[in-house]
Structures are given as C-alpha cells and as structure tokens.
XYZ file of C-alpha atoms in Angstrom:
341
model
C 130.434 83.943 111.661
C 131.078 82.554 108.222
C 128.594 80.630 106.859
C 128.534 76.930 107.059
C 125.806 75.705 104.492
C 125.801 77.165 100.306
C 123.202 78.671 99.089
C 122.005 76.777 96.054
C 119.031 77.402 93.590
C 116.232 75.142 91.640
C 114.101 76.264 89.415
C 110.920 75.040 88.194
C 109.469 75.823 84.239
C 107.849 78.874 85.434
C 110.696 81.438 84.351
C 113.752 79.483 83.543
C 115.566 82.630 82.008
C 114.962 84.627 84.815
C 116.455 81.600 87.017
C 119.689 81.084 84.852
C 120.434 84.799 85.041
C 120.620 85.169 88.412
C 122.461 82.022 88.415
C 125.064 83.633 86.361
C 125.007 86.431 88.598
C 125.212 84.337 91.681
C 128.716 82.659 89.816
C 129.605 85.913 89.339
C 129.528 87.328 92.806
C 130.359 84.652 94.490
C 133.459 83.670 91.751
C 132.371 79.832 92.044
C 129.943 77.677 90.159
C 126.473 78.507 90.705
C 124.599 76.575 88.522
C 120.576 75.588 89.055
C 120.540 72.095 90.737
C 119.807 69.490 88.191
C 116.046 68.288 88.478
C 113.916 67.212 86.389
C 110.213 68.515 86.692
C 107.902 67.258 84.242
C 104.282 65.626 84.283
C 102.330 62.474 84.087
C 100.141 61.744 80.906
C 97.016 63.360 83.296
C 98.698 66.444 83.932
C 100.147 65.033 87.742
C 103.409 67.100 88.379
C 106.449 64.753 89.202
C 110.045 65.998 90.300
C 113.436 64.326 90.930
C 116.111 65.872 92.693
C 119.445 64.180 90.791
C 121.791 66.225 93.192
C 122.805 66.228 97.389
C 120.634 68.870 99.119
C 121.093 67.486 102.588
C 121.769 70.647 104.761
C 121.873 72.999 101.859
C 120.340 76.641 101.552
C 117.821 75.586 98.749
C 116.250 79.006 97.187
C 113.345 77.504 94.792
C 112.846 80.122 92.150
C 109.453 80.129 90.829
C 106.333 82.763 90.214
C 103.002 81.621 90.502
C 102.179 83.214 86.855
C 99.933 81.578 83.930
C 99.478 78.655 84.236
C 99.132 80.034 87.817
C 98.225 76.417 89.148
C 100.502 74.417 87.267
C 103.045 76.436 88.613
C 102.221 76.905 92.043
C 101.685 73.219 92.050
C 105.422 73.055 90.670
C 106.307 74.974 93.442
C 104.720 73.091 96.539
C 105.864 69.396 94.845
C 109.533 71.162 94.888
C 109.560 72.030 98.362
C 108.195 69.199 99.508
C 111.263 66.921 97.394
C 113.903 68.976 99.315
C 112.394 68.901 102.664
C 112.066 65.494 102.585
C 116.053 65.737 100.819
C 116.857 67.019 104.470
C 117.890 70.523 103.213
C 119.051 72.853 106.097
C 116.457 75.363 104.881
C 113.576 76.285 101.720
C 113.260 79.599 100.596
C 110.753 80.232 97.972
C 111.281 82.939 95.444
C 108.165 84.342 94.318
C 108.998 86.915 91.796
C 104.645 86.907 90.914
C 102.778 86.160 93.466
C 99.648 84.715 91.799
C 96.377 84.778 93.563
C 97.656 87.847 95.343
C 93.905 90.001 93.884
C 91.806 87.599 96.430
C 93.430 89.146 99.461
C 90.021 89.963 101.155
C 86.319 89.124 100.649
C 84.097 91.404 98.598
C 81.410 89.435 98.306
C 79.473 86.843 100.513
C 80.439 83.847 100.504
C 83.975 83.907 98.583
C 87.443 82.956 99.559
C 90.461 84.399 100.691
C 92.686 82.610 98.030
C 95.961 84.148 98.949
C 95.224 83.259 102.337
C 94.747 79.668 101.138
C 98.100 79.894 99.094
C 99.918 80.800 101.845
C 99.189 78.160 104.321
C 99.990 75.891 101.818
C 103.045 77.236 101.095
C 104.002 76.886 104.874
C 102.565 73.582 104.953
C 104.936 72.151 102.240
C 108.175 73.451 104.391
C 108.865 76.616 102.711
C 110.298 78.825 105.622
C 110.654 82.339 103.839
C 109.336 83.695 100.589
C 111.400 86.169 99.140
C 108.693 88.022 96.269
C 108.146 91.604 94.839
C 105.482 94.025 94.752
C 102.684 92.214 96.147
C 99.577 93.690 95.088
C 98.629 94.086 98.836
C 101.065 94.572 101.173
C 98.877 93.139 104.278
C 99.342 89.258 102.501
C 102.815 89.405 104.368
C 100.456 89.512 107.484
C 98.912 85.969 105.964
C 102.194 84.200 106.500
C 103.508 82.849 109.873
C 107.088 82.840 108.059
C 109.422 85.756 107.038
C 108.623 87.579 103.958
C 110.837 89.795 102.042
C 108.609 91.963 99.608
C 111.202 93.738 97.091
C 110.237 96.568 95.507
C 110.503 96.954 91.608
C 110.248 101.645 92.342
C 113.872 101.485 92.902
C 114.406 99.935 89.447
C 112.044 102.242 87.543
C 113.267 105.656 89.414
C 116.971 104.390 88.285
C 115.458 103.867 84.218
C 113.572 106.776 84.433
C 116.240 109.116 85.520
C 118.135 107.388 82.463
C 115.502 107.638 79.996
C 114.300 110.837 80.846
C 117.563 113.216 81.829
C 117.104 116.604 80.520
C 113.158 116.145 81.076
C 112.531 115.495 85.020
C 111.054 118.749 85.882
C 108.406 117.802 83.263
C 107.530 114.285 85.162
C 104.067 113.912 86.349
C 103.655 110.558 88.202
C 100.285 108.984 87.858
C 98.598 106.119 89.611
C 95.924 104.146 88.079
C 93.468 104.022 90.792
C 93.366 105.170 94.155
C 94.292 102.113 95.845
C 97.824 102.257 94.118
C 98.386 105.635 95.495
C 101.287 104.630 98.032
C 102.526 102.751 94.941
C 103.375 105.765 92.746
C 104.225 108.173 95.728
C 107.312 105.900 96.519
C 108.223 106.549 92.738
C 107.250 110.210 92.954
C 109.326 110.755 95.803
C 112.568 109.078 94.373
C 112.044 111.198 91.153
C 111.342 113.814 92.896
C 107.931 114.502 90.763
C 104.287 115.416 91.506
C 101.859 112.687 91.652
C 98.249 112.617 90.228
C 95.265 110.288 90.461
C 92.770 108.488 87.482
C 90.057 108.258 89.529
C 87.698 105.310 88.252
C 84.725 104.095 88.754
C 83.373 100.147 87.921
C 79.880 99.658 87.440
C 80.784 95.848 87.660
C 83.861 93.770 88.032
C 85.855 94.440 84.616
C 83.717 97.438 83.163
C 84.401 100.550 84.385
C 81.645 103.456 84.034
C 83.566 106.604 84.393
C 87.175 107.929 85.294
C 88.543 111.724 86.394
C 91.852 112.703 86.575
C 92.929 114.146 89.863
C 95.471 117.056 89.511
C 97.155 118.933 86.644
C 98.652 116.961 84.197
C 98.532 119.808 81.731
C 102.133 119.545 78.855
C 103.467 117.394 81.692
C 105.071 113.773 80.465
C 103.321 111.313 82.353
C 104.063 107.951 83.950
C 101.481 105.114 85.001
C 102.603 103.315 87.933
C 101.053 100.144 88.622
C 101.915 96.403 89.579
C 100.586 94.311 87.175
C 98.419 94.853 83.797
C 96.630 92.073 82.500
C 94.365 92.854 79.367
C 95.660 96.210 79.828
C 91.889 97.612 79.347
C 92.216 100.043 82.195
C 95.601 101.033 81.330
C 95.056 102.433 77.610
C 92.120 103.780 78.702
C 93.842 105.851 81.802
C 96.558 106.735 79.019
C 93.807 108.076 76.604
C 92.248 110.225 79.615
C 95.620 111.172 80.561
C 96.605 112.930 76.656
C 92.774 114.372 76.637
C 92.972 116.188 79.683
C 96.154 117.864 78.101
C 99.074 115.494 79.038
C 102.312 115.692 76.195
C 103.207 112.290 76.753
C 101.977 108.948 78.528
C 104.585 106.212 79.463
C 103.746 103.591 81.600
C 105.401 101.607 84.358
C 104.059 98.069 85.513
C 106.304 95.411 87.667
C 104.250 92.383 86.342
C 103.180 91.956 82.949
C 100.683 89.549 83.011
C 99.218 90.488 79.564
C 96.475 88.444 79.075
C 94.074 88.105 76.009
C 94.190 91.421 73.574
C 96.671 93.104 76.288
C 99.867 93.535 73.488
C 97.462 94.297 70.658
C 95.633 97.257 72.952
C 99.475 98.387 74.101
C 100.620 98.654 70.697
C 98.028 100.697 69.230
C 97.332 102.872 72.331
C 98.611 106.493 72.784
C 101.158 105.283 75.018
C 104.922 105.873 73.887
C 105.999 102.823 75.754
C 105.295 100.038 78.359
C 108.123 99.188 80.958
C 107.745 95.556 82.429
C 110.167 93.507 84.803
C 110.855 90.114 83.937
C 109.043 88.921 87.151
C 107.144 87.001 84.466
C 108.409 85.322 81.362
C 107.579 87.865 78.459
C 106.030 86.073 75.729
C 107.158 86.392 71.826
C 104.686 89.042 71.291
C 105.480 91.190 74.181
C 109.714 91.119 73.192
C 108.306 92.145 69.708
C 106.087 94.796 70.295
C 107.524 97.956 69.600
C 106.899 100.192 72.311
C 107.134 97.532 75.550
C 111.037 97.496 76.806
C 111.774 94.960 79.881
C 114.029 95.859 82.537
C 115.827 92.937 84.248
C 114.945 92.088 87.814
C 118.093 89.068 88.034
C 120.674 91.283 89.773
C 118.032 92.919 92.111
C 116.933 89.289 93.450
C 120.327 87.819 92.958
C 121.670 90.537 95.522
C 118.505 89.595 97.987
C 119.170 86.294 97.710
C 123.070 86.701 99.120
C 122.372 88.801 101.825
C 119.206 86.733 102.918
C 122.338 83.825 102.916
C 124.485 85.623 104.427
C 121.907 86.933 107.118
C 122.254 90.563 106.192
C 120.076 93.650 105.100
C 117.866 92.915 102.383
C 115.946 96.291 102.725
C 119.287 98.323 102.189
C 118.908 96.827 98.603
C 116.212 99.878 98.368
C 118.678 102.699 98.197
C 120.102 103.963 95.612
C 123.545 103.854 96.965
C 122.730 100.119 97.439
C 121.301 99.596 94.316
C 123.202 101.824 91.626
C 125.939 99.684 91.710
C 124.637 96.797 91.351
C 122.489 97.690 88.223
C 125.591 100.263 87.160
C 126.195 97.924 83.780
C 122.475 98.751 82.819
C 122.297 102.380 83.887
C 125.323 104.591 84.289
C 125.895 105.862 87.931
C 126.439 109.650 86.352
C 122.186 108.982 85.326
C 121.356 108.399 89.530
C-alpha cells in the first residue's frame, strides 16, 4: 500500500550537519525536496527553550533529529519542547532520532539511593508524544526494555567492519579485536565476527569511580595490529591507557574504534599524544574544531546509515536488514569501494 503521509525532518541545534546530510540524502533517494522543516529554536534571556514551527505538519511523518550530547540537557530539553510543538501541530506521527543517547550510563542503580536516569529520560520522552526512537549503539542494550514504544537501536559494527576491511586490506589476518572492558565484550565480538578476527579482553579494575587500580590483558595480542572497540570515549583516560597496555604486552599497532566521541576535558590532547595510530569516531555527535584537527582521529559518516533507517521505518519495512553487508555496501559504496567488502 503506498504511503499516504511524507516523511519530513526537524532538527534541533544539537547536530545540524549531521541533520542537513541526511537531508541531502533523503532528496537524493527520494528525487524530491527534502529539506529540514523551517523552525526556529532558540532561547529566552534565562536560558527557557522556545520553538516555532513556520511550516504545515498536520498528518505528516515528523522524524525530529536530535542527540542528547553536551549540553546533554539543553538538548534533550530541545528535543521534548519539539515534540511537544508537532503533537500539538496534529502530525500523523513523532519519531525521535537519537543518534547519542545521553544519560544512557545511569541504566541501573549502583549505589543506594540513586536514580535510574535513563529510565527517567525515557518516560519523558513518551510523555511528550514521541512514538519511536530510532538511536545507535546504546551503551546498554536493556534501555530498549525502558520504553513502552518501538525502538530501533542501529549499530555503528557494520560501519567500522566495512572501514576496516578498507583501511586494513592486505593486513586482516594480523587483526586482533580488543574490547575495553568486559562489559563491552558482545560489543567487539559482533566486530570480530564480521572481520573475521580474534577478540581479546583489557581486563580493568577501578578502585573508585574514574580511577582505575590495575588492568590485564586477556589473550595474545603478541605483533598482532589491534583495534579498541568501544561506544563512546569521553576523557579518553581509559582508552590511552588500554592502548599503552596493549603495545607493552607486545601489540605492533593500536587503532581504536568508538561510535560516540564525546571527548570531554583533555580527551583530544591525551588522543594525540598517545601510542595510538588513530581514533575512528561517527558523527553521532558534532566533532568539535579540535577533534577535525587532530591528526590521528578520522570520522566516518553515519548520514546514509540513518537516512536509509529512516525510509524504511516510512515505508514500514526492515530496518535490521540495514545490518548486512549486502544491505549496507551499497549504500556506503561512494565511501568504501564494494571490491574492499
């Protein structure tokens, strides 16, 4: 049955580039005009968030495209206000994309009295009419269970096994993939399996939140090129540090592969002057001057990954069959040459 409402896309400030790309790509696909609905979104002398929808919404597929990255309130606060302008607009139905979802490291209590944030985020999320969230790599997979909605959690593996087998032909029986911590493990095992490369384990151990005491790599990594999987790095602290472990317990080479850079505080100082030969990011979150400048971070685009999700969740098809290669070669082909798959 053909589709009777468009899809059409708002953005807030959170990651306008990342919005007007996969509005180009959206155009592109679709071969008519897919520019982000005009709004304005802007604050109050206090700091209150305001928005104004100047264009018709009624009955439209509104995709809100928005991560909940630093400022992480401003911006979720962006998002709810949004939602809340187009539901009352009368549009047919909200979908919010989520490239970060912030407050996703409070998924659980670890400590008496403390709160379940991304609990808290979700519910409001629901509450302000948002019907799906379409987001990748949460940082725990059981916050889909928080939400009484549909959630689409893309995967940014398929990406990096696709740049990987780019940057690295010639070298892919000297792969080692390594995750971070053991909580990550099922994390770099997707990778490992679509590279088809071993998988070892920094093992650490915190003496308190932020410090950690002592770390042991878990398997050989002996002359073996290694890549740190992870979803996000903030100061990037634990990172270097796994990366320095890594070359001491006999690695060649570290590289490192994170879907959300974050990259708070000293994190592109301590990247830059660590042993590792580079930093892959997604664009999930706006890279800031210093992170395009430093010389051994590269970003790899996420636009025609979501852009692709966000047709077939219009059009009412697959959106995990974007996690094959088959799927997704082609649509990343202009980046990464199908004879590198």
């Amino acid at each position: 049955m053909p589709t009777l409402n468009e899809p059409k896309l708002i953005s807030g400030n959170a990651n306008l580039p990342l919005a007007k790309t996969i509005s180009r790509r959206m155009s592109l696909h679709r071969g008519v005009d897919q520019d982000l609905v005009s709004a304005r979104v802007e604050r109050f002398n206090d700091g209150e968030i305001f928005v104004e929808v100047y264009e018709n919404v009624r009955g439209e597929d509104m995709f809100i495209i928005q991560p909940t990255s630093n400022p992480a309130n401003d911006n979720l606060m962006e998002l709810l206000i949004i939602a809340d302008a187009l539901r009352r607009s009368s549009a047919s139905r909200i979908t919010a994309v989520i490239p970060y979802f912030g407050y996703a490291r409070q998924d659980r209590r670890t400590k008496a009295r403390t709160p379940i944030s991304a609990k808290l985020v979700a519910n409001m999320l629901t509450g302000a009419g948002i019907e799906r969230v379409l987001t990748m790599d949460l940082h725990a997979a059981q916050i889909q269970g928080f939400f009484d909605i549909p959630v689409d959690n893309l995967y940014a593996s398929p990406i990096f096994a696709l740049d990987v087998k780019s940057q690295f032909k010639g070298q892919m029986d000297d792969l080692m993939v390594v995750s971070p911590d053991v909580g990550g493990v099922a994390r770099a095992r997707e990778l490992a399996k679509r590279i088809a490369a071993p998988l070892s384990i920094v093992d650490k151990r915190r003496e308190k939140p932020g410090e950690i005491a002592e770390m042991t790599v878990i398997g050989d990594v002996t002359d073996k090129i290694c890549l740190i999987v992870d979803d996000m790095c903030d100061t990037a602290g634990t990172l270097c540090k796994a990366a320095q472990i890594l070359l001491d317990n006999g690695a060649r080479e570290v590289h490192a592969y994170i879907s959300h850079g974050v990259m708070s505080g000293p994190a592109v100082e301590r990247v830059t002057n660590s042993v590792m030969k580079s930093l892959v990011l997604t664009d999930t979150i706006q890279p800031t001057e210093a992170v395009l400048n430093a010389p051994n971070i590269r970003i790899v685009p996420t636009a025609p990954l979501f852009t692709q999700a966000i047709l077939n969740i219009w059009h009412g098809t697959s959106v995990s069959s974007l996690f094959e290669d088959k799927t997704l070669g082609p649509i990343y082909e202009s980046l990464y040459a199908s004879g590198s798959l």
